[in-house]
Amino acid sequence: MIIDTHCHIQDFGNRVGEVWARSVTSGVTCGIVVGTSRKDCVAARQVARSLVGLHFAGGLHPVDAARFRDEWADIAAMCVTEECVAVGETGLDFFKGPDVATQVNSLEAQLEFAAKLGKPVILHVRGSGRNVASIRKVHETLFSVLRQHRGVTCVFHCFSGTVAEARLAVDMGHYLSFAGTLTFGEITGRMLSEAAAFAPPDRIMVETDAPYLRPVGCPSKRNEPAFIRLTLTSLATARGWTLDQTAFNTTANAMRALRLTAEAEPST
Ligand SMILES: [Zn+2]
């Protein structure tokens, strides 16, 4: 079994059934459908309810943090039940998000809420640019917030830092989820390969962020959970593991971090 720890396949609309069927056929039999706003959480939860192997996570995205007052109470109500495995995605986005204070307020509220529920948090972290300085800046702000919320375990969705950020995250007890960006050549792919090679074997997982973030070699215009193998292959190369080892370890880590139970998965 392979777990796609982060996808938005509710965005496929009425094609979501066939997309998930292709995923299951390819061995990706478990996934987290992530909602990012009130409306999107309703859609994500609906998909998770209707398709076996999918679980719901709900939060307010940092880009929409200005809508916190309007939307959070309704999103929180969707997160309290057992069907919600994690709060998020929340986080910081210095590229598209509103002012930092607005984003931090929304993030802190979601961290506190998750701590009360005893659920993990899915983090979106994006700098204002792709250079190391902007990556460092957004992570510095994030880590100063996380230091105030020690009791929460976070998953860094689409981890986009250097070895230094990876080290800080894992030292605080968090997990790194690698996405299609790991397959990119040039600077991004190299930076992430180094972080992927550095990370402890029990703290890494994989995701697609489907239908977004097409990995290199993606055979379709829109990314799908079935294409997670491209990222798994890059992770295997970075770590010197076999593909089977990589799948086994990332699945075990995802189950531990997101507290998924084997019984909840379809037998394949
Ligand atoms: Zn996402």
Tab-separated table of C-alpha atoms and ligand atoms in Angstrom:
chain	number	residue	atom	x	y	z
A	1	MET	CA	0.000	0.000	0.000
A	2	ILE	CA	1.185	3.493	-0.860
A	3	ILE	CA	-0.314	6.563	0.859
A	4	ASP	CA	-0.705	9.907	-0.889
A	5	THR	CA	-0.557	12.139	2.191
A	6	HIS	CA	-1.844	15.262	0.449
A	7	CYS	CA	-4.181	15.660	-2.493
A	8	HIS	CA	-7.059	17.864	-3.580
A	9	ILE	CA	-8.873	15.378	-5.777
A	10	GLN	CA	-12.215	16.994	-4.973
A	11	ASP	CA	-11.058	19.421	-7.698
A	12	PHE	CA	-11.683	16.697	-10.298
A	13	GLY	CA	-15.451	17.149	-9.773
A	14	ASN	CA	-17.487	14.383	-11.335
A	15	ARG	CA	-14.322	12.620	-12.569
A	16	VAL	CA	-13.045	11.995	-9.039
A	17	GLY	CA	-14.288	8.370	-9.028
A	18	GLU	CA	-12.278	7.368	-12.092
A	19	VAL	CA	-9.192	9.235	-10.837
A	20	TRP	CA	-9.309	7.369	-7.513
A	21	ALA	CA	-9.971	4.046	-9.273
A	22	ARG	CA	-6.771	4.553	-11.326
A	23	SER	CA	-4.943	5.371	-8.129
A	24	VAL	CA	-6.099	2.192	-6.375
A	25	THR	CA	-5.148	0.102	-9.442
A	26	SER	CA	-1.646	1.590	-9.301
A	27	GLY	CA	-1.226	0.617	-5.633
A	28	VAL	CA	-1.977	4.010	-4.079
A	29	THR	CA	-4.887	2.761	-2.004
A	30	CYS	CA	-4.925	5.370	0.738
A	31	GLY	CA	-4.939	9.139	0.573
A	32	ILE	CA	-5.662	12.319	2.469
A	33	VAL	CA	-8.090	14.713	0.766
A	34	VAL	CA	-7.269	18.186	2.003
A	35	GLY	CA	-9.774	21.037	2.239
A	36	THR	CA	-8.520	24.636	2.267
A	37	SER	CA	-11.646	26.761	2.855
A	38	ARG	CA	-15.181	26.247	4.185
A	39	LYS	CA	-16.588	25.374	0.771
A	40	ASP	CA	-13.584	23.268	-0.163
A	41	CYS	CA	-13.708	21.353	3.143
A	42	VAL	CA	-17.308	20.373	2.459
A	43	ALA	CA	-16.261	19.049	-0.957
A	44	ALA	CA	-13.164	17.255	0.385
A	45	ARG	CA	-15.143	15.614	3.184
A	46	GLN	CA	-17.781	14.456	0.735
A	47	VAL	CA	-15.170	12.791	-1.488
A	48	ALA	CA	-13.517	11.134	1.528
A	49	ARG	CA	-16.907	9.804	2.619
A	50	SER	CA	-17.783	8.401	-0.770
A	51	LEU	CA	-14.533	6.657	-1.767
A	52	VAL	CA	-12.890	3.850	0.214
A	53	GLY	CA	-9.313	4.555	1.305
A	54	LEU	CA	-9.628	8.336	1.397
A	55	HIS	CA	-9.532	10.393	4.582
A	56	PHE	CA	-10.479	14.009	5.163
A	57	ALA	CA	-8.296	16.817	6.539
A	58	GLY	CA	-9.659	20.350	6.883
A	59	GLY	CA	-8.263	23.795	7.518
A	60	LEU	CA	-8.058	27.360	6.300
A	61	HIS	CA	-5.237	27.982	3.818
A	62	PRO	CA	-2.844	30.860	4.635
A	63	VAL	CA	-3.708	32.553	1.339
A	64	ASP	CA	-7.290	32.820	2.653
A	65	ALA	CA	-6.320	33.756	6.214
A	66	ALA	CA	-8.237	37.058	5.955
A	67	ARG	CA	-11.442	34.999	5.854
A	68	PHE	CA	-10.684	33.447	9.241
A	69	ARG	CA	-13.460	35.279	11.119
A	70	ASP	CA	-16.087	34.263	8.565
A	71	GLU	CA	-15.089	30.669	7.959
A	72	TRP	CA	-13.171	29.173	10.839
A	73	ALA	CA	-16.049	28.172	13.119
A	74	ASP	CA	-17.639	26.117	10.339
A	75	ILE	CA	-14.339	24.507	9.362
A	76	ALA	CA	-13.585	23.710	13.009
A	77	ALA	CA	-16.958	21.990	13.331
A	78	MET	CA	-15.960	19.693	10.456
A	79	CYS	CA	-12.608	18.903	12.126
A	80	VAL	CA	-13.887	17.738	15.500
A	81	THR	CA	-15.365	14.490	14.264
A	82	GLU	CA	-13.380	11.286	13.901
A	83	GLU	CA	-13.548	11.349	10.121
A	84	CYS	CA	-11.128	14.302	10.105
A	85	VAL	CA	-7.578	12.966	10.501
A	86	ALA	CA	-5.698	16.301	10.587
A	87	VAL	CA	-6.174	20.058	10.801
A	88	GLY	CA	-4.925	21.953	7.723
A	89	GLU	CA	-3.712	22.886	5.464
A	90	THR	CA	-2.778	26.008	7.319
A	91	GLY	CA	0.637	27.672	7.442
A	92	LEU	CA	2.377	30.668	5.925
A	93	ASP	CA	2.484	31.879	2.340
A	94	PHE	CA	4.704	34.903	1.773
A	95	PHE	CA	4.122	34.741	-1.989
A	96	LYS	CA	0.345	35.091	-2.200
A	97	GLY	CA	-0.939	35.436	1.371
A	98	PRO	CA	-2.176	38.534	3.243
A	99	ASP	CA	-0.035	40.385	5.836
A	100	VAL	CA	2.031	38.239	8.167
A	101	ALA	CA	0.043	39.060	11.328
A	102	THR	CA	-3.213	37.905	9.700
A	103	GLN	CA	-1.581	34.641	8.615
A	104	VAL	CA	0.050	34.035	12.001
A	105	ASN	CA	-3.251	34.599	13.828
A	106	SER	CA	-5.020	32.048	11.660
A	107	LEU	CA	-2.144	29.575	11.969
A	108	GLU	CA	-1.951	29.903	15.763
A	109	ALA	CA	-5.677	29.401	16.176
A	110	GLN	CA	-5.508	26.234	14.083
A	111	LEU	CA	-2.475	24.931	16.017
A	112	GLU	CA	-4.233	25.528	19.348
A	113	PHE	CA	-7.377	23.875	18.084
A	114	ALA	CA	-5.445	20.816	16.840
A	115	ALA	CA	-3.629	20.548	20.177
A	116	LYS	CA	-6.974	20.422	21.976
A	117	LEU	CA	-8.229	17.721	19.626
A	118	GLY	CA	-4.941	15.814	19.747
A	119	LYS	CA	-4.716	15.835	15.948
A	120	PRO	CA	-1.723	16.564	13.723
A	121	VAL	CA	-1.489	19.707	11.595
A	122	ILE	CA	-0.719	19.911	7.867
A	123	LEU	CA	1.478	22.903	7.051
A	124	HIS	CA	1.828	24.850	3.827
A	125	VAL	CA	5.039	26.910	3.832
A	126	ARG	CA	5.907	29.128	0.885
A	127	GLY	CA	8.487	31.894	0.714
A	128	SER	CA	8.140	35.083	-1.311
A	129	GLY	CA	10.596	33.688	-3.850
A	130	ARG	CA	12.542	30.538	-4.633
A	131	ASN	CA	15.919	31.690	-3.352
A	132	VAL	CA	17.348	30.362	-0.129
A	133	ALA	CA	16.950	33.745	1.639
A	134	SER	CA	13.176	33.812	1.097
A	135	ILE	CA	12.850	30.130	2.014
A	136	ARG	CA	14.774	30.849	5.211
A	137	LYS	CA	12.658	33.887	6.057
A	138	VAL	CA	9.270	32.149	5.932
A	139	HIS	CA	10.608	29.149	7.853
A	140	GLU	CA	12.083	31.419	10.542
A	141	THR	CA	8.665	32.979	11.134
A	142	LEU	CA	7.062	29.552	11.117
A	143	PHE	CA	9.520	28.004	13.571
A	144	SER	CA	9.089	30.921	15.978
A	145	VAL	CA	5.329	30.192	15.953
A	146	LEU	CA	5.841	26.423	16.304
A	147	ARG	CA	8.119	26.925	19.310
A	148	GLN	CA	5.068	28.367	21.099
A	149	HIS	CA	3.004	25.282	20.219
A	150	ARG	CA	5.238	22.391	21.186
A	151	GLY	CA	2.480	19.882	21.750
A	152	VAL	CA	1.425	19.591	18.102
A	153	THR	CA	2.909	17.241	15.510
A	154	CYS	CA	3.043	18.816	12.055
A	155	VAL	CA	3.451	17.505	8.538
A	156	PHE	CA	5.371	19.885	6.278
A	157	HIS	CA	3.313	19.440	3.120
A	158	CYS	CA	5.376	19.728	-0.096
A	159	PHE	CA	8.498	20.291	1.975
A	160	SER	CA	10.423	23.124	0.323
A	161	GLY	CA	13.408	23.836	2.530
A	162	THR	CA	17.108	23.162	2.682
A	163	VAL	CA	18.841	20.679	4.979
A	164	ALA	CA	18.867	23.412	7.658
A	165	GLU	CA	15.060	23.734	7.667
A	166	ALA	CA	14.658	19.946	7.494
A	167	ARG	CA	16.877	19.590	10.558
A	168	LEU	CA	14.903	22.169	12.565
A	169	ALA	CA	11.597	20.552	11.619
A	170	VAL	CA	12.603	17.006	12.555
A	171	ASP	CA	14.326	18.179	15.749
A	172	MET	CA	10.954	19.596	16.797
A	173	GLY	CA	9.303	16.242	16.113
A	174	HIS	CA	7.678	17.065	12.788
A	175	TYR	CA	7.403	15.128	9.523
A	176	LEU	CA	8.447	16.088	5.979
A	177	SER	CA	6.210	15.219	3.054
A	178	PHE	CA	7.937	15.305	-0.336
A	179	ALA	CA	5.988	16.198	-3.481
A	180	GLY	CA	6.653	16.327	-7.233
A	181	THR	CA	9.091	19.204	-6.710
A	182	LEU	CA	11.577	16.511	-5.646
A	183	THR	CA	11.630	15.320	-9.273
A	184	PHE	CA	12.602	18.748	-10.575
A	185	GLY	CA	16.141	19.093	-11.839
A	186	GLU	CA	18.185	22.255	-11.395
A	187	ILE	CA	18.357	24.020	-8.059
A	188	THR	CA	15.001	23.019	-6.512
A	189	GLY	CA	15.402	19.292	-7.098
A	190	ARG	CA	18.999	19.301	-5.852
A	191	MET	CA	18.136	21.234	-2.696
A	192	LEU	CA	15.243	18.889	-1.929
A	193	SER	CA	17.265	15.751	-2.709
A	194	GLU	CA	19.807	16.840	-0.111
A	195	ALA	CA	17.043	17.409	2.452
A	196	ALA	CA	15.475	14.042	1.531
A	197	ALA	CA	18.818	12.290	1.967
A	198	PHE	CA	19.402	14.006	5.314
A	199	ALA	CA	15.995	13.386	6.928
A	200	PRO	CA	15.684	10.514	9.431
A	201	PRO	CA	14.070	7.445	7.799
A	202	ASP	CA	11.077	7.595	10.145
A	203	ARG	CA	10.123	11.209	9.346
A	204	ILE	CA	9.552	11.245	5.594
A	205	MET	CA	6.474	10.676	3.494
A	206	VAL	CA	5.247	11.369	-0.031
A	207	GLU	CA	2.337	13.210	-1.601
A	208	THR	CA	1.126	14.453	-4.977
A	209	ASP	CA	-0.858	17.622	-4.175
A	210	ALA	CA	-2.928	16.403	-7.158
A	211	PRO	CA	-4.225	17.864	-9.421
A	212	TYR	CA	-1.395	20.364	-8.907
A	213	LEU	CA	2.408	20.095	-8.850
A	214	ARG	CA	2.915	17.735	-11.787
A	215	PRO	CA	6.113	15.746	-11.271
A	216	VAL	CA	8.656	15.492	-14.096
A	217	GLY	CA	7.454	12.706	-16.394
A	218	CYS	CA	3.780	13.192	-15.466
A	219	PRO	CA	1.844	11.540	-18.315
A	220	SER	CA	-1.245	13.735	-17.971
A	221	LYS	CA	-2.090	17.448	-17.916
A	222	ARG	CA	-3.345	17.151	-14.351
A	223	ASN	CA	-1.496	15.354	-11.612
A	224	GLU	CA	-3.174	12.310	-10.018
A	225	PRO	CA	-2.395	10.186	-6.923
A	226	ALA	CA	-1.453	7.353	-9.311
A	227	PHE	CA	1.601	9.356	-10.412
A	228	ILE	CA	3.122	9.406	-6.918
A	229	ARG	CA	5.591	6.732	-8.092
A	230	LEU	CA	7.588	9.406	-9.909
A	231	THR	CA	8.210	11.181	-6.585
A	232	LEU	CA	8.791	7.870	-4.770
A	233	THR	CA	11.449	7.002	-7.362
A	234	SER	CA	13.231	10.329	-6.795
A	235	LEU	CA	13.072	9.792	-3.038
A	236	ALA	CA	14.472	6.255	-3.430
A	237	THR	CA	17.356	7.631	-5.510
A	238	ALA	CA	18.084	10.417	-3.006
A	239	ARG	CA	18.259	7.946	-0.127
A	240	GLY	CA	19.797	4.953	-1.867
A	241	TRP	CA	16.763	2.824	-1.059
A	242	THR	CA	14.850	0.422	-3.279
A	243	LEU	CA	11.419	1.506	-4.450
A	244	ASP	CA	9.808	-1.115	-2.181
A	245	GLN	CA	11.723	0.104	0.859
A	246	THR	CA	10.735	3.677	0.079
A	247	ALA	CA	7.064	2.789	-0.283
A	248	PHE	CA	7.101	0.680	2.878
A	249	ASN	CA	8.806	3.306	5.040
A	250	THR	CA	6.824	6.314	3.825
A	251	THR	CA	3.576	4.398	4.320
A	252	ALA	CA	4.520	3.373	7.864
A	253	ASN	CA	5.470	6.978	8.652
A	254	ALA	CA	2.248	8.395	7.234
A	255	MET	CA	0.179	5.911	9.237
A	256	ARG	CA	1.996	6.867	12.427
A	257	ALA	CA	1.922	10.642	11.840
A	258	LEU	CA	-1.723	10.749	10.760
A	259	ARG	CA	-2.816	7.945	13.077
A	260	LEU	CA	-4.401	5.901	10.342
A	261	THR	CA	-5.357	2.353	11.146
A	262	ALA	CA	-4.719	-0.561	8.843
A	263	GLU	CA	-8.307	-1.800	9.278
A	264	ALA	CA	-9.614	1.361	7.683
A	265	GLU	CA	-7.848	0.587	4.403
A	266	PRO	CA	-9.204	-1.514	1.567
A	267	SER	CA	-7.551	-4.912	1.246
A	268	THR	CA	-5.509	-5.191	-1.925
B	1	ZN	ZN	-2.431	21.428	-0.719
